[in-house]
Tab-separated table of C-alpha atoms in Angstrom:
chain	number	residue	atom	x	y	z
A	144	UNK	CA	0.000	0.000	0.000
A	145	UNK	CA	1.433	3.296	-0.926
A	146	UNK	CA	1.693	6.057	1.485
A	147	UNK	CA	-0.732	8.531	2.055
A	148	UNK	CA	0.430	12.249	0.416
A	149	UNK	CA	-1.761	14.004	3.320
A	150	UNK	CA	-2.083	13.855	7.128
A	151	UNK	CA	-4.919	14.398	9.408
A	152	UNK	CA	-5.448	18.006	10.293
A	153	UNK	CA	-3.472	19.047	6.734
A	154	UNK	CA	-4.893	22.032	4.986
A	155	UNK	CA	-5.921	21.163	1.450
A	156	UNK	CA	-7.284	22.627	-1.760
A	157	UNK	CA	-9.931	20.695	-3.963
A	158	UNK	CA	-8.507	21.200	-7.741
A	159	UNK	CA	-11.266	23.100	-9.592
A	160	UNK	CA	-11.228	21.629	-12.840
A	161	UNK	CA	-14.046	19.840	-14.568
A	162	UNK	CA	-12.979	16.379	-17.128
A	163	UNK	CA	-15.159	15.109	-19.788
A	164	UNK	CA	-15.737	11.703	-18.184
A	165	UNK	CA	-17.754	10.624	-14.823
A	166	UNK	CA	-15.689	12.314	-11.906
A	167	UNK	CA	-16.775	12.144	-8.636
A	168	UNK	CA	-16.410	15.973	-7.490
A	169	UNK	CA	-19.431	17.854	-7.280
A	170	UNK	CA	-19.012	21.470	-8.438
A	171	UNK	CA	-19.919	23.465	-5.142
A	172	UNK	CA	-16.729	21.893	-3.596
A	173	UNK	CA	-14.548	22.668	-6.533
A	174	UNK	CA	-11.758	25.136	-5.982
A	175	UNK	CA	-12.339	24.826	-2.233
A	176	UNK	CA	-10.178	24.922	0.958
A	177	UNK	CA	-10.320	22.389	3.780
A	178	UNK	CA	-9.017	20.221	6.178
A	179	UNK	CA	-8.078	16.420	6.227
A	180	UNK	CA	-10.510	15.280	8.675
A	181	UNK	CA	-9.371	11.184	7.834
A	182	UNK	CA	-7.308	9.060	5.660
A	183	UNK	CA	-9.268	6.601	4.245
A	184	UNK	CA	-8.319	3.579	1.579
A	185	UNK	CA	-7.047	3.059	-1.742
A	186	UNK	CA	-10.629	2.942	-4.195
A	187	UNK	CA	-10.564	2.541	-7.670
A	188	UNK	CA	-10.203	5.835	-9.986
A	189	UNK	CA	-13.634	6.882	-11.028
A	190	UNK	CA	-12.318	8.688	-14.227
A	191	UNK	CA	-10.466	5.788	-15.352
A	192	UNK	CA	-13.393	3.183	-15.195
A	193	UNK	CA	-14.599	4.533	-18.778
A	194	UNK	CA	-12.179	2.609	-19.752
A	195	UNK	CA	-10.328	-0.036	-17.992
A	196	UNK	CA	-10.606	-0.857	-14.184
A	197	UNK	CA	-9.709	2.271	-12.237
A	198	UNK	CA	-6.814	1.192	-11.956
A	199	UNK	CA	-3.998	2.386	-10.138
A	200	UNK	CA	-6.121	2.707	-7.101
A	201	UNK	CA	-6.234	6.368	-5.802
A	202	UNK	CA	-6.634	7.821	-1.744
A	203	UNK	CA	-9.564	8.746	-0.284
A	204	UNK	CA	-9.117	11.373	1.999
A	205	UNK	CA	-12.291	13.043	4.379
A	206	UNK	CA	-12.221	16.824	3.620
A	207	UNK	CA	-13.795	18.843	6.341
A	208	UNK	CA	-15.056	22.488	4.792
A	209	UNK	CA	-16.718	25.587	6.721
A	210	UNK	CA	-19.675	25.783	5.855
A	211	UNK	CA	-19.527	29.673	5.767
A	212	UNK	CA	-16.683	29.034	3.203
A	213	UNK	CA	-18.598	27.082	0.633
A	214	UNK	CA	-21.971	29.459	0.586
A	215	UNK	CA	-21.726	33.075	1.147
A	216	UNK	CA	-25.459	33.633	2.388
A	217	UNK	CA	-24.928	30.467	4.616
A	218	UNK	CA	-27.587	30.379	7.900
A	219	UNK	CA	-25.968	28.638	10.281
A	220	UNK	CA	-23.175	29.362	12.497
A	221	UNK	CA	-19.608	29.407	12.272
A	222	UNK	CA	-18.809	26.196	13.523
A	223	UNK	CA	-21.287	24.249	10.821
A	224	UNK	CA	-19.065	22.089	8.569
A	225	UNK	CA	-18.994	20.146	5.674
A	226	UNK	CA	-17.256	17.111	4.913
A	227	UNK	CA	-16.428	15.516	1.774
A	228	UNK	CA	-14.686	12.321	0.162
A	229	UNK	CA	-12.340	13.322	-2.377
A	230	UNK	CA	-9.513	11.707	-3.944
A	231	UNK	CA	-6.203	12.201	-3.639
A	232	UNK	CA	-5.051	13.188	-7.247
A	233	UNK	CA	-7.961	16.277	-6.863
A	234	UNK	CA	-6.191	17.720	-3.704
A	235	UNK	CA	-3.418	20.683	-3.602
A	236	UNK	CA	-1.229	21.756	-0.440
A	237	UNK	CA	-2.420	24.960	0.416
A	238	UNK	CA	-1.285	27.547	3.132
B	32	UNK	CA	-37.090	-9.373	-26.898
B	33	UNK	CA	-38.976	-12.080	-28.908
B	34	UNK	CA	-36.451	-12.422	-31.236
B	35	UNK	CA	-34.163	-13.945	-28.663
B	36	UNK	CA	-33.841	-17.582	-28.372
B	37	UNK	CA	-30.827	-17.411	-25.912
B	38	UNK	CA	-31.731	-19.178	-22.304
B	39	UNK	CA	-31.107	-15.451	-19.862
B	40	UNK	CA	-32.804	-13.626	-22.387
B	41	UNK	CA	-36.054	-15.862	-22.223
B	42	UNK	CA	-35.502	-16.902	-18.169
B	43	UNK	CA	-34.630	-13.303	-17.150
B	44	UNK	CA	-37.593	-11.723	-15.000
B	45	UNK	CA	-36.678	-8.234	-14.465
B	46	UNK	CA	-37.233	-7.642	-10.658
B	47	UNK	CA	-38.391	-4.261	-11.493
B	48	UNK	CA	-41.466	-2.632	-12.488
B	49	UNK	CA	-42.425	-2.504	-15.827
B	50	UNK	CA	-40.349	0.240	-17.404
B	51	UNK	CA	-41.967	3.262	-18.382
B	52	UNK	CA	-39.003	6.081	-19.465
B	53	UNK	CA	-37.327	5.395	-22.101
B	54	UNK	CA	-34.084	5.527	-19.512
B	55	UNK	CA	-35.958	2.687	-17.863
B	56	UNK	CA	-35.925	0.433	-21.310
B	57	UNK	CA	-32.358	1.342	-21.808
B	58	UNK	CA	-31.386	0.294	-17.886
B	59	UNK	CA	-33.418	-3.455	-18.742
B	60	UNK	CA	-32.168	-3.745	-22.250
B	61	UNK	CA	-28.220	-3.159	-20.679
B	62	UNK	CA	-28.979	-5.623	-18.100
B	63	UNK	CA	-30.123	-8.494	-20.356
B	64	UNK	CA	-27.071	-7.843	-21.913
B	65	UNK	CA	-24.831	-8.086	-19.423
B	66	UNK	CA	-26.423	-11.349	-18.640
B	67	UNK	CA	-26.160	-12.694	-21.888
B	68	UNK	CA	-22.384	-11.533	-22.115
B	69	UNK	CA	-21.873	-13.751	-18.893
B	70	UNK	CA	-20.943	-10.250	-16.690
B	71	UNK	CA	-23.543	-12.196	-14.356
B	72	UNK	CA	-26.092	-14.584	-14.276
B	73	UNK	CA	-29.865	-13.625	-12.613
B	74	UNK	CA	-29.531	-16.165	-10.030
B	75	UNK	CA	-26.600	-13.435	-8.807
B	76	UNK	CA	-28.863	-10.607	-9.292
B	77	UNK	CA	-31.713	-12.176	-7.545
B	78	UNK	CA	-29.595	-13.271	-4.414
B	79	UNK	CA	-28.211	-9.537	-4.405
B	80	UNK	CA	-31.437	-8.190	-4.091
B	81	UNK	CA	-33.121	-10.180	-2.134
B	82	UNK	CA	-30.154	-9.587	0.281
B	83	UNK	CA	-30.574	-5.866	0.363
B	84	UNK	CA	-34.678	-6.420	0.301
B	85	UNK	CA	-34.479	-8.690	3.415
B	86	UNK	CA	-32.093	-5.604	5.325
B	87	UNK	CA	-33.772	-3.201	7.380
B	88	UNK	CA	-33.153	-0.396	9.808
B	89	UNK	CA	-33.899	-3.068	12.546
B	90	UNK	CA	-30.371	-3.930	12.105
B	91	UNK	CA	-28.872	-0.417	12.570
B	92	UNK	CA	-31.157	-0.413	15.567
B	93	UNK	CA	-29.433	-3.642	16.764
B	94	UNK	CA	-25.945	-1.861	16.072
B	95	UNK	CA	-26.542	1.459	17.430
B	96	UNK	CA	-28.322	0.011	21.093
B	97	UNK	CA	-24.762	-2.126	21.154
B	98	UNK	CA	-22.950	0.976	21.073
B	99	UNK	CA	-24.978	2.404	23.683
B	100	UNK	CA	-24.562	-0.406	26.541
B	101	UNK	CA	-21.055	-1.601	25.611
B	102	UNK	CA	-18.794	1.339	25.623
B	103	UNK	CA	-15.584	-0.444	24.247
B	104	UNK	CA	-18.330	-1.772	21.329
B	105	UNK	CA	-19.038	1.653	20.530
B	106	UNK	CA	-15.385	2.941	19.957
B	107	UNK	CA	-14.718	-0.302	17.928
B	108	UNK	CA	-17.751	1.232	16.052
B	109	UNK	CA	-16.299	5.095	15.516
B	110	UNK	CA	-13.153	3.299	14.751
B	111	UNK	CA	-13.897	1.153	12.063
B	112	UNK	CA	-17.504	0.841	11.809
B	113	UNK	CA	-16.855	-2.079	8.942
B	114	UNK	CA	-15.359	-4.379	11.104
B	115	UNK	CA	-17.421	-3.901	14.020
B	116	UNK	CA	-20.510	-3.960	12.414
B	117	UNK	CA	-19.167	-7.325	10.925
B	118	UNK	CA	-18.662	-8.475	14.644
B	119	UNK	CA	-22.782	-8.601	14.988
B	120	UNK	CA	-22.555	-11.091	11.903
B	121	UNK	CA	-23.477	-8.499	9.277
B	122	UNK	CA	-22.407	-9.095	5.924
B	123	UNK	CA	-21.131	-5.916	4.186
B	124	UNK	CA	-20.555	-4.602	0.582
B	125	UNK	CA	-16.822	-3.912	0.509
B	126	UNK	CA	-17.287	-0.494	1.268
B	127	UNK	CA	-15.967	1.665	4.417
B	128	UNK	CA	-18.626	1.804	6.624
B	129	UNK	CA	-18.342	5.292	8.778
B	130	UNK	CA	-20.647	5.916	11.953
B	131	UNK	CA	-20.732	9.501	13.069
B	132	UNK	CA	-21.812	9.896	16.449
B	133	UNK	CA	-23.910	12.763	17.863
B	134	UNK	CA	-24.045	13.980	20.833
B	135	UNK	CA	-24.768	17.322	23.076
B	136	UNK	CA	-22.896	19.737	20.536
B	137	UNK	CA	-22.808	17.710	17.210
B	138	UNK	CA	-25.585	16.500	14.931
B	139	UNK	CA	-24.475	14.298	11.757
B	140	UNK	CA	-26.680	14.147	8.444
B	141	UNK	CA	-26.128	12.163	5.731
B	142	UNK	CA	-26.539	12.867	2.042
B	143	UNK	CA	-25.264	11.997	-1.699
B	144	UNK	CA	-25.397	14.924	-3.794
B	145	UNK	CA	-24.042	13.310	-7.090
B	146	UNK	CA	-26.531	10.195	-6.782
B	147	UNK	CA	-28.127	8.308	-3.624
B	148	UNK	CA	-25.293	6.641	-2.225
B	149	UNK	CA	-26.935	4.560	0.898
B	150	UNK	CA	-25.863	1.742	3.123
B	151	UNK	CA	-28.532	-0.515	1.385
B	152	UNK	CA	-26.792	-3.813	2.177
B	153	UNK	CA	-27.056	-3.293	6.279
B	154	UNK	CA	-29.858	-0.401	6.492
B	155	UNK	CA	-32.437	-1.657	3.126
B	156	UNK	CA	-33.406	0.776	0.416
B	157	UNK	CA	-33.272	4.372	1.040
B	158	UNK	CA	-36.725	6.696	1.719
B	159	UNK	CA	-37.721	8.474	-1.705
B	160	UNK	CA	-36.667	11.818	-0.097
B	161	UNK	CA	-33.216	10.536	0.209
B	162	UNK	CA	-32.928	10.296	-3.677
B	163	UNK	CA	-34.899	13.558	-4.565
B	164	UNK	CA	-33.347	16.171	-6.047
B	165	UNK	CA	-34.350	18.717	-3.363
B	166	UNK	CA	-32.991	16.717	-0.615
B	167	UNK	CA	-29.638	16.433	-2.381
B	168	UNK	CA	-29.580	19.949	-2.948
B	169	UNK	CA	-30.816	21.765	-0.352
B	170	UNK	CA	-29.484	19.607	2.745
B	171	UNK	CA	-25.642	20.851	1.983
B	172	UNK	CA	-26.622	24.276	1.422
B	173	UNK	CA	-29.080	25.373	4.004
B	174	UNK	CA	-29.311	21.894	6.478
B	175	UNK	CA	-30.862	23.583	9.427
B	176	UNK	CA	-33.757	24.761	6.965
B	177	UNK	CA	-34.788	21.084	5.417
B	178	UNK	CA	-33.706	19.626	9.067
B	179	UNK	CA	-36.433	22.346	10.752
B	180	UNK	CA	-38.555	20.603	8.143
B	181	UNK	CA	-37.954	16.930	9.278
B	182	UNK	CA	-38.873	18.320	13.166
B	183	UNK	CA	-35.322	18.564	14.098
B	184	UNK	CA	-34.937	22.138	15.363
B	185	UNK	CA	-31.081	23.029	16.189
B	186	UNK	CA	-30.111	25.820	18.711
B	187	UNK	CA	-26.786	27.076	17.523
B	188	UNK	CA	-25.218	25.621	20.431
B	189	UNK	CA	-25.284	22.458	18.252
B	190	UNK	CA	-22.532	22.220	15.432
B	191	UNK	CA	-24.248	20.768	12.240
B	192	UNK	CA	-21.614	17.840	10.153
B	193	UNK	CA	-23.453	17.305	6.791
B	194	UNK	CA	-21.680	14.287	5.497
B	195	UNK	CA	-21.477	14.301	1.612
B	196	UNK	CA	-20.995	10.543	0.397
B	197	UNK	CA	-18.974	11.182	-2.733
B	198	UNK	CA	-17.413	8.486	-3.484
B	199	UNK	CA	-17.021	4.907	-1.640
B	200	UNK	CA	-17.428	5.106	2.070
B	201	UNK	CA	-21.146	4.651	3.054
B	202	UNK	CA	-22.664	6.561	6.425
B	203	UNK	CA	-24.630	5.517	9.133
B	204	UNK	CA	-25.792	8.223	12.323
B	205	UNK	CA	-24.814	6.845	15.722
B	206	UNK	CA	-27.588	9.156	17.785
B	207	UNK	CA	-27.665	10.245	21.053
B	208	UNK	CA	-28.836	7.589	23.750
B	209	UNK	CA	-32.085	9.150	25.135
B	210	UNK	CA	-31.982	10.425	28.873
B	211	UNK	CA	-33.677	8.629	31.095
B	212	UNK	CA	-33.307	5.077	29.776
B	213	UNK	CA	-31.146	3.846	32.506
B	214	UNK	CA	-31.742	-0.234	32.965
B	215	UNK	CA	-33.509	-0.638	29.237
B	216	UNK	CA	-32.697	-3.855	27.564
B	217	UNK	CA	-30.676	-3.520	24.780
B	218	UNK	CA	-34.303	-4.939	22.834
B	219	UNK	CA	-35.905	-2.442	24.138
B	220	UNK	CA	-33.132	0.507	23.338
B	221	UNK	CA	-32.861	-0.809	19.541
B	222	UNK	CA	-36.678	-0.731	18.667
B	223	UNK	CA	-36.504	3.013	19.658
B	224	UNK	CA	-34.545	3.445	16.575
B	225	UNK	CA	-35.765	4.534	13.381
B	226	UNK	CA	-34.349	5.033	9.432
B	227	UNK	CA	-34.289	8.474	9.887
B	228	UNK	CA	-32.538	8.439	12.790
B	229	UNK	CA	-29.696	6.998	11.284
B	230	UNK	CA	-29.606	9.028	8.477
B	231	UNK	CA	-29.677	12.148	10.720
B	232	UNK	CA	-33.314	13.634	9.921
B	233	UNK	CA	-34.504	12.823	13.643
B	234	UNK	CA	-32.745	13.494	16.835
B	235	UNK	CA	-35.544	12.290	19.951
B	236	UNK	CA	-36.837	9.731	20.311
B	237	UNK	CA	-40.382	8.849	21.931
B	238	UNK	CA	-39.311	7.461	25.060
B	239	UNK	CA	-42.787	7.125	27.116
């Protein structure tokens, strides 16, 4: 098993880039900034099932998001999050 | 599909209603052809559903009342929900199974917003709301709004986690144990819980 790229508590962007085949980002996260709430497994590559067996298998990571980040007219409070599975070839180190 | 004289083509009962979209025709007419291209045979598709037909909340029920009488059970549970799920003699799609556990401060709900991703092997098929387009929609963007909606008003002393199942872990809602249920069998605890409840659109329960 190859090691994981990010750690827990890791701040991370979500690439914001949008392929022609089945991809497994919704656009509201896109572009996004969060933290690595949890390292997950090693899951087949959604954009490489169109053809072939999503193979090699990609990280999931947990991405926790503010909510307050992701919608500007959010109702909630502050503290309201988010979190997301996204894997590990759509995340960026960010500051 | 007259024209067929191949033995899955003319044995293949569709467990489905009859199709009425032309998406519908499409989803039967790919099907029979998997079948006949020996992908799988509908003695496999049968079993499959009649395994996720014959699962029911009941069994989260049995799960989550574990978790609240056996402490060291319920952080097996938070820790890898798969295996400790597995430990009750559930049999599980090989997905991860995640349990997100309320309490005083945090309330979990779970949603797909690209399809209707749902623990159907342990918790049966999802409620039509879970697949509807407003649910999907709506429950990341305003969730105290459709949650108010279900009955479950927050104070903003509670932290809301909405759990978006994107890809391939699947979600169940560990809730709160209800106060004053001190000395309930663990019978008695589980038939207190209900779907929603583990999908995160209910918080009480009806304890009289």
């Amino acid at each position: 098993m190859t090691d994981a790229v990010f750690q827990v508590g890791q701040r991370v962007r979500i690439a914001d880039r949008t392929p022609r085949v089945h991809h497994r980002v919704p656009s509201y996260a896109k572009g996004r900034v969060g933290v690595i709430e949890r390292v997950c497994g090693l899951h087949g590559e959604p954009e490489k099932f169109i053809r072939g067996n999503g193979e090699p298998k990609q990280r999931i990571y947990r991405v926790r998001i503010p909510q307050s980040e992701l919608w500007q007219d959010y109702e909630g409070t502050e503290r309201d999050k988010l979190e997301i599975e996204i894997f590990e070839h759509w995340l960026e180190e960010t500051e | 599909m007259s024209d067929h004289d191949h033995d899955h083509a003319r044995t293949f009962q569709a467990d489905h209603a009859e199709p009425t979209s032309e998406g519908a025709r499409v989803g039967l007419a790919l099907r029979e052809l998997l079948i006949e291209a020996g992908h799988y045979t509908p003695e496999e598709e049968r079993a499959v559903i009649a395994a996720m037909q014959g699962a029911s909340p009941r069994d989260g029920g049995r799960i989550v009342a574990r978790a609240w009488t056996d402490p060291a059970y319920k952080e097996r549970l938070l820790a890898n929900g798969a295996a400790a799920i597995r430990e009750l003699g559930y049999e599980l799609e090989p997905y991860e199974f995640t349990v997100m556990e309320n309490d005083d401060n945090t309330h979990n709900v779970i949603v797909c917003t690209l399809c209707s991703c749902y623990p159907r092997s342990l918790l049966g098929m999802s409620p039509a709301w879970y697949k509807s387009a407003s649910y999907r929609s709506r429950v990341v963007r305003e969730p105290r709004k459709v949650l108010a909606e279900f009955g479950v008003e927050l104070t903003d002393d509670i932290d809301v986690r909405v759990h978006d199942s994107t890809a391939e872990l699947r979600y169940m809602v560990l809730p709160q144990r209800p106060k004053r249920t001190e000395g309930w069998s663990e019978e008695e605890l589980a038939a207190l819980i209900t779907r929603d409840s583990l999908i995160g659109t209910q918080r009480a329960f009806r304890t009289e």
